[in-house]
PDB file of C-alpha atoms in Angstrom:
ATOM      1  CA  MET T  68     112.387  93.880 100.251  1.00 56.00           C
ATOM      2  CA  VAL T  69     112.542  94.981 103.757  1.00 55.00           C
ATOM      3  CA  LYS T  70     110.516  93.796 106.642  1.00 56.00           C
ATOM      4  CA  LEU T  71     109.837  95.616 109.562  1.00 51.00           C
ATOM      5  CA  ASP T  72     107.778  93.170 112.182  1.00 58.00           C
ATOM      6  CA  ARG T  73     108.837  95.510 115.156  1.00 55.00           C
ATOM      7  CA  ILE T  74     108.588  99.403 115.421  1.00 52.00           C
ATOM      8  CA  ILE T  75     109.915  99.329 119.125  1.00 51.00           C
ATOM      9  CA  THR T  76     113.271  98.525 119.483  1.00 58.00           C
ATOM     10  CA  ARG T  77     115.131 100.133 121.966  1.00 58.00           C
ATOM     11  CA  GLY T  78     118.250 100.133 120.130  1.00 55.00           C
ATOM     12  CA  GLY T  79     118.164 103.919 119.985  1.00 57.00           C
ATOM     13  CA  ASP T  80     117.476 104.647 123.864  1.00 55.00           C
ATOM     14  CA  GLY T  81     121.225 105.367 124.443  1.00 60.00           C
ATOM     15  CA  GLY T  82     121.558 107.838 121.299  1.00 65.00           C
ATOM     16  CA  GLU T  83     122.554 105.383 118.975  1.00 61.00           C
ATOM     17  CA  THR T  84     121.129 104.021 115.407  1.00 62.00           C
ATOM     18  CA  SER T  85     122.102 101.327 113.192  1.00 59.00           C
ATOM     19  CA  LEU T  86     123.654 101.637 109.706  1.00 57.00           C
ATOM     20  CA  GLY T  87     122.143  99.479 106.922  1.00 59.00           C
ATOM     21  CA  ASP T  88     125.551  97.350 107.479  1.00 64.00           C
ATOM     22  CA  GLY T  89     124.693  97.237 111.407  1.00 63.00           C
ATOM     23  CA  THR T  90     127.512  99.691 112.094  1.00 71.00           C
ATOM     24  CA  ARG T  91     126.353 101.855 114.978  1.00 68.00           C
ATOM     25  CA  LEU T  92     126.764 105.512 115.287  1.00 64.00           C
ATOM     26  CA  ARG T  93     125.392 108.474 118.044  1.00 54.00           C
ATOM     27  CA  LYS T  94     122.311 109.837 116.174  1.00 59.00           C
ATOM     28  CA  ASP T  95     123.468 113.399 116.058  1.00 65.00           C
ATOM     29  CA  ALA T  96     126.644 111.807 113.769  1.00 81.00           C
ATOM     30  CA  ARG T  97     127.079 113.599 110.339  1.00 88.00           C
ATOM     31  CA  ARG T  98     126.086 110.702 108.220  1.00 84.00           C
ATOM     32  CA  ILE T  99     122.555 110.442 110.011  1.00 86.00           C
ATOM     33  CA  ALA T 100     122.076 114.083 109.846  1.00 91.00           C
ATOM     34  CA  CYS T 101     122.484 113.477 106.039  1.00 94.00           C
ATOM     35  CA  LEU T 102     119.731 110.727 106.424  1.00 94.00           C
ATOM     36  CA  GLY T 103     117.501 112.592 108.526  1.00 94.00           C
ATOM     37  CA  ALA T 104     117.251 115.377 106.205  1.00 97.00           C
ATOM     38  CA  LEU T 105     116.506 113.215 103.341  1.00 97.00           C
ATOM     39  CA  ASP T 106     113.651 112.087 105.502  1.00 96.00           C
ATOM     40  CA  GLU T 107     112.546 115.555 106.003  1.00 97.00           C
ATOM     41  CA  ALA T 108     112.352 116.499 102.496  1.00 98.00           C
ATOM     42  CA  ASN T 109     110.618 113.191 101.810  1.00 98.00           C
ATOM     43  CA  ALA T 110     107.951 114.014 104.116  1.00 98.00           C
ATOM     44  CA  ALA T 111     108.023 117.958 102.744  1.00 98.00           C
ATOM     45  CA  ILE T 112     107.219 115.732  99.477  1.00 97.00           C
ATOM     46  CA  GLY T 113     104.508 114.424 100.436  1.00 97.00           C
ATOM     47  CA  LEU T 114     102.941 116.903 101.997  1.00 96.00           C
ATOM     48  CA  LEU T 115     103.087 118.677  98.836  1.00 96.00           C
ATOM     49  CA  ARG T 116     101.127 115.781  97.141  1.00 96.00           C
ATOM     50  CA  ALA T 117      98.631 115.793  99.763  1.00 94.00           C
ATOM     51  CA  ALA T 118      97.993 119.516  98.650  1.00 89.00           C
ATOM     52  CA  GLY T 119      97.061 118.205  95.545  1.00 81.00           C
ATOM     53  CA  PRO T 120      98.706 120.053  92.901  1.00 74.00           C
ATOM     54  CA  ALA T 121      96.677 120.973  90.076  1.00 76.00           C
ATOM     55  CA  ASP T 122      98.433 120.118  87.227  1.00 86.00           C
ATOM     56  CA  PRO T 123      98.196 116.309  86.992  1.00 90.00           C
ATOM     57  CA  ARG T 124     101.683 115.864  85.484  1.00 93.00           C
ATOM     58  CA  VAL T 125     103.223 116.813  88.664  1.00 96.00           C
ATOM     59  CA  ASP T 126     102.146 113.906  91.288  1.00 96.00           C
ATOM     60  CA  PRO T 127     103.981 111.105  89.204  1.00 97.00           C
ATOM     61  CA  VAL T 128     107.059 113.084  89.034  1.00 97.00           C
ATOM     62  CA  LEU T 129     106.955 113.801  93.245  1.00 98.00           C
ATOM     63  CA  ALA T 130     106.171 110.140  93.700  1.00 97.00           C
ATOM     64  CA  ARG T 131     109.023 109.188  91.788  1.00 98.00           C
ATOM     65  CA  MET T 132     111.232 111.685  93.625  1.00 98.00           C
ATOM     66  CA  GLN T 133     109.748 110.355  97.091  1.00 98.00           C
ATOM     67  CA  ASN T 134     110.956 106.884  96.044  1.00 96.00           C
ATOM     68  CA  ASP T 135     114.491 108.084  95.083  1.00 97.00           C
ATOM     69  CA  LEU T 136     115.284 110.020  98.302  1.00 97.00           C
ATOM     70  CA  PHE T 137     114.665 106.526  99.766  1.00 93.00           C
ATOM     71  CA  ASP T 138     117.459 105.194  97.173  1.00 95.00           C
ATOM     72  CA  LEU T 139     119.909 108.209  98.219  1.00 96.00           C
ATOM     73  CA  GLY T 140     119.197 106.895 102.013  1.00 94.00           C
ATOM     74  CA  ALA T 141     120.137 103.569 101.030  1.00 91.00           C
ATOM     75  CA  ASP T 142     123.161 104.384  99.396  1.00 93.00           C
ATOM     76  CA  LEU T 143     123.895 106.783 102.502  1.00 93.00           C
ATOM     77  CA  ALA T 144     122.846 103.643 104.832  1.00 88.00           C
ATOM     78  CA  VAL T 145     125.379 101.253 103.605  1.00 83.00           C
ATOM     79  CA  PRO T 146     128.926 103.017 103.453  1.00 78.00           C
ATOM     80  CA  GLY T 147     131.750 101.628 101.493  1.00 70.00           C
ATOM     81  CA  GLU T 148     132.129  99.874  98.231  1.00 64.00           C
ATOM     82  CA  GLY T 149     131.312  96.829  96.787  1.00 57.00           C
ATOM     83  CA  GLY T 150     128.434  93.785  98.087  1.00 56.00           C
ATOM     84  CA  GLN T 151     124.806  93.764  96.933  1.00 64.00           C
ATOM     85  CA  ARG T 152     124.080  97.433  98.124  1.00 76.00           C
ATOM     86  CA  LEU T 153     121.496  99.866  96.298  1.00 81.00           C
ATOM     87  CA  ARG T 154     123.968 102.570  95.005  1.00 88.00           C
ATOM     88  CA  VAL T 155     122.493 105.547  93.308  1.00 90.00           C
ATOM     89  CA  THR T 156     123.845 105.546  89.559  1.00 91.00           C
ATOM     90  CA  GLU T 157     123.580 108.814  86.808  1.00 95.00           C
ATOM     91  CA  ALA T 158     120.151 107.457  85.313  1.00 95.00           C
ATOM     92  CA  TYR T 159     118.810 109.534  88.686  1.00 97.00           C
ATOM     93  CA  SER T 160     120.074 112.704  88.057  1.00 96.00           C
ATOM     94  CA  LEU T 161     119.549 112.395  83.949  1.00 98.00           C
ATOM     95  CA  TRP T 162     115.895 111.727  84.579  1.00 98.00           C
ATOM     96  CA  LEU T 163     115.505 114.579  86.850  1.00 98.00           C
ATOM     97  CA  GLU T 164     117.206 116.599  84.483  1.00 98.00           C
ATOM     98  CA  GLU T 165     114.669 115.493  81.762  1.00 98.00           C
ATOM     99  CA  SER T 166     111.978 115.788  83.697  1.00 98.00           C
ATOM    100  CA  LEU T 167     112.832 119.633  84.509  1.00 97.00           C
ATOM    101  CA  ALA T 168     113.615 120.570  80.737  1.00 97.00           C
ATOM    102  CA  SER T 169     109.729 119.619  80.044  1.00 97.00           C
ATOM    103  CA  PHE T 170     108.303 121.223  82.618  1.00 97.00           C
ATOM    104  CA  ASN T 171     110.520 124.006  81.715  1.00 97.00           C
ATOM    105  CA  ALA T 172     109.873 124.625  78.221  1.00 96.00           C
ATOM    106  CA  ASP T 173     106.255 125.858  79.648  1.00 91.00           C
ATOM    107  CA  LEU T 174     107.382 128.904  81.508  1.00 95.00           C
ATOM    108  CA  ALA T 175     108.212 132.172  80.308  1.00 92.00           C
ATOM    109  CA  PRO T 176     111.748 132.823  81.314  1.00 92.00           C
ATOM    110  CA  LEU T 177     112.447 134.550  85.024  1.00 90.00           C
ATOM    111  CA  ARG T 178     113.408 138.573  84.880  1.00 89.00           C
ATOM    112  CA  SER T 179     113.635 138.128  88.722  1.00 91.00           C
ATOM    113  CA  PHE T 180     113.856 136.254  91.433  1.00 95.00           C
ATOM    114  CA  ILE T 181     111.322 134.827  92.768  1.00 94.00           C
ATOM    115  CA  LEU T 182     109.990 134.895  96.426  1.00 95.00           C
ATOM    116  CA  PRO T 183     108.698 131.738  98.024  1.00 96.00           C
ATOM    117  CA  GLY T 184     104.804 132.148  97.725  1.00 95.00           C
ATOM    118  CA  GLY T 185     102.076 132.098  95.580  1.00 95.00           C
ATOM    119  CA  LYS T 186      99.421 128.890  95.872  1.00 95.00           C
ATOM    120  CA  LEU T 187      99.880 126.910  98.573  1.00 95.00           C
ATOM    121  CA  ALA T 188     101.050 123.489  96.742  1.00 95.00           C
ATOM    122  CA  ALA T 189     103.693 126.187  95.147  1.00 96.00           C
ATOM    123  CA  CYS T 190     104.734 127.433  98.577  1.00 96.00           C
ATOM    124  CA  HIS T 191     105.033 123.428  99.713  1.00 97.00           C
ATOM    125  CA  ALA T 192     107.597 122.878  96.903  1.00 97.00           C
ATOM    126  CA  HIS T 193     109.669 125.846  98.158  1.00 97.00           C
ATOM    127  CA  VAL T 194     109.842 124.465 101.330  1.00 98.00           C
ATOM    128  CA  ALA T 195     110.589 120.782  99.858  1.00 98.00           C
ATOM    129  CA  ARG T 196     113.391 122.620  98.049  1.00 98.00           C
ATOM    130  CA  THR T 197     114.847 124.312 100.847  1.00 98.00           C
ATOM    131  CA  ILE T 198     114.952 121.030 102.982  1.00 98.00           C
ATOM    132  CA  ILE T 199     116.419 119.010  99.969  1.00 98.00           C
ATOM    133  CA  ARG T 200     119.128 122.253  99.803  1.00 98.00           C
ATOM    134  CA  ARG T 201     120.008 121.968 103.125  1.00 97.00           C
ATOM    135  CA  ALA T 202     120.202 117.672 103.029  1.00 98.00           C
ATOM    136  CA  GLU T 203     122.560 118.633 100.141  1.00 98.00           C
ATOM    137  CA  ARG T 204     124.771 120.954 102.834  1.00 98.00           C
ATOM    138  CA  GLU T 205     124.687 118.080 104.903  1.00 97.00           C
ATOM    139  CA  VAL T 206     125.974 115.708 102.418  1.00 97.00           C
ATOM    140  CA  VAL T 207     128.496 118.026 101.142  1.00 98.00           C
ATOM    141  CA  ALA T 208     129.891 118.485 104.483  1.00 97.00           C
ATOM    142  CA  LEU T 209     129.517 114.671 105.069  1.00 96.00           C
ATOM    143  CA  THR T 210     131.766 114.407 101.918  1.00 95.00           C
ATOM    144  CA  ALA T 211     134.842 116.269 103.458  1.00 96.00           C
ATOM    145  CA  GLU T 212     134.933 113.619 106.535  1.00 93.00           C
ATOM    146  CA  GLU T 213     134.168 110.531 104.411  1.00 92.00           C
ATOM    147  CA  THR T 214     133.965 108.991 100.945  1.00 90.00           C
ATOM    148  CA  VAL T 215     130.461 109.270  99.632  1.00 92.00           C
ATOM    149  CA  ASN T 216     128.881 108.118  96.056  1.00 94.00           C
ATOM    150  CA  PRO T 217     128.874 111.448  93.993  1.00 95.00           C
ATOM    151  CA  GLU T 218     125.905 110.605  92.348  1.00 96.00           C
ATOM    152  CA  ILE T 219     124.007 111.819  95.361  1.00 96.00           C
ATOM    153  CA  LEU T 220     125.318 115.142  95.238  1.00 97.00           C
ATOM    154  CA  ARG T 221     124.172 115.562  91.617  1.00 97.00           C
ATOM    155  CA  VAL T 222     120.646 114.216  92.242  1.00 98.00           C
ATOM    156  CA  LEU T 223     120.209 116.535  95.554  1.00 98.00           C
ATOM    157  CA  ASN T 224     121.266 119.230  93.034  1.00 98.00           C
ATOM    158  CA  ARG T 225     119.043 118.301  90.547  1.00 98.00           C
ATOM    159  CA  MET T 226     116.213 117.435  92.887  1.00 98.00           C
ATOM    160  CA  SER T 227     116.100 121.186  94.593  1.00 98.00           C
ATOM    161  CA  ASP T 228     116.037 122.691  90.620  1.00 98.00           C
ATOM    162  CA  LEU T 229     113.365 120.397  89.772  1.00 98.00           C
ATOM    163  CA  LEU T 230     110.955 121.637  92.748  1.00 98.00           C
ATOM    164  CA  PHE T 231     111.835 125.041  91.988  1.00 98.00           C
ATOM    165  CA  VAL T 232     110.755 124.461  88.192  1.00 97.00           C
ATOM    166  CA  LEU T 233     107.815 122.927  89.887  1.00 97.00           C
ATOM    167  CA  SER T 234     106.630 125.552  92.226  1.00 97.00           C
ATOM    168  CA  ARG T 235     106.569 128.003  89.053  1.00 97.00           C
ATOM    169  CA  VAL T 236     104.378 125.518  87.433  1.00 96.00           C
ATOM    170  CA  LEU T 237     102.285 124.964  90.579  1.00 96.00           C
ATOM    171  CA  ASN T 238     102.034 129.145  90.550  1.00 95.00           C
ATOM    172  CA  GLU T 239      99.899 128.884  87.350  1.00 93.00           C
ATOM    173  CA  LYS T 240     103.312 128.770  85.186  1.00 93.00           C
ATOM    174  CA  GLY T 241     104.856 131.342  86.904  1.00 93.00           C
ATOM    175  CA  GLN T 242     101.220 133.591  86.689  1.00 93.00           C
ATOM    176  CA  ALA T 243     101.110 133.493  90.357  1.00 94.00           C
ATOM    177  CA  ASP T 244     105.033 133.928  91.329  1.00 94.00           C
ATOM    178  CA  VAL T 245     105.667 136.417  93.912  1.00 94.00           C
ATOM    179  CA  LEU T 246     108.633 138.912  92.470  1.00 93.00           C
ATOM    180  CA  TRP T 247     110.826 140.115  94.641  1.00 93.00           C
ATOM    181  CA  VAL T 248     111.356 143.949  94.429  1.00 91.00           C
ATOM    182  CA  PRO T 249     115.024 145.348  95.858  1.00 91.00           C
ATOM    183  CA  GLY T 250     114.582 147.045  98.195  1.00 89.00           C
ATOM    184  CA  GLY T 251     111.107 147.397  97.657  1.00 80.00           C
ATOM    185  CA  GLY T 252     110.395 146.934 101.883  1.00 73.00           C
ATOM    186  CA  GLN T 253     112.231 150.482 102.447  1.00 73.00           C
ATOM    187  CA  GLY T 254     109.826 153.509 103.184  1.00 60.00           C
TER     188      GLY T 254
END
């Protein structure tokens, strides 16, 4: 278990931070950008949870997603192979796929793209989804420079898909979805 007894360390005052293995990196390094995007996504899901999703099945799923985002961060924070490190496995994405299928079963198929809107909780789900997508793009960029556990990308992709489906669930099972009307803003 992690023990944090000092919050102010002054270690980052020079623009660097430490990874889980002690490696020092600039705070604008690609790996740190990935960790920051995961942190931001986690905060957005926390905000969604605080908005009080009406469907009681949603909050436990969001709680697990928040915990899993920390696991992804732990995996990214200790580069390399071997040792006693937390690594994301296929089980993470399989759970997300099962959750997605369960929630999606109650929804009517889409006949149009939807705009991020509707109920407040659904809007928060869309914001969290877009931040997860940015985290995914950051990880893709990191994979061009370094070896990264490929399961991380799978999990992020499934998380964004699940948040999309949850936004529809939170929009009264799609009844409050805001549909895109192509060219609808013209004249």
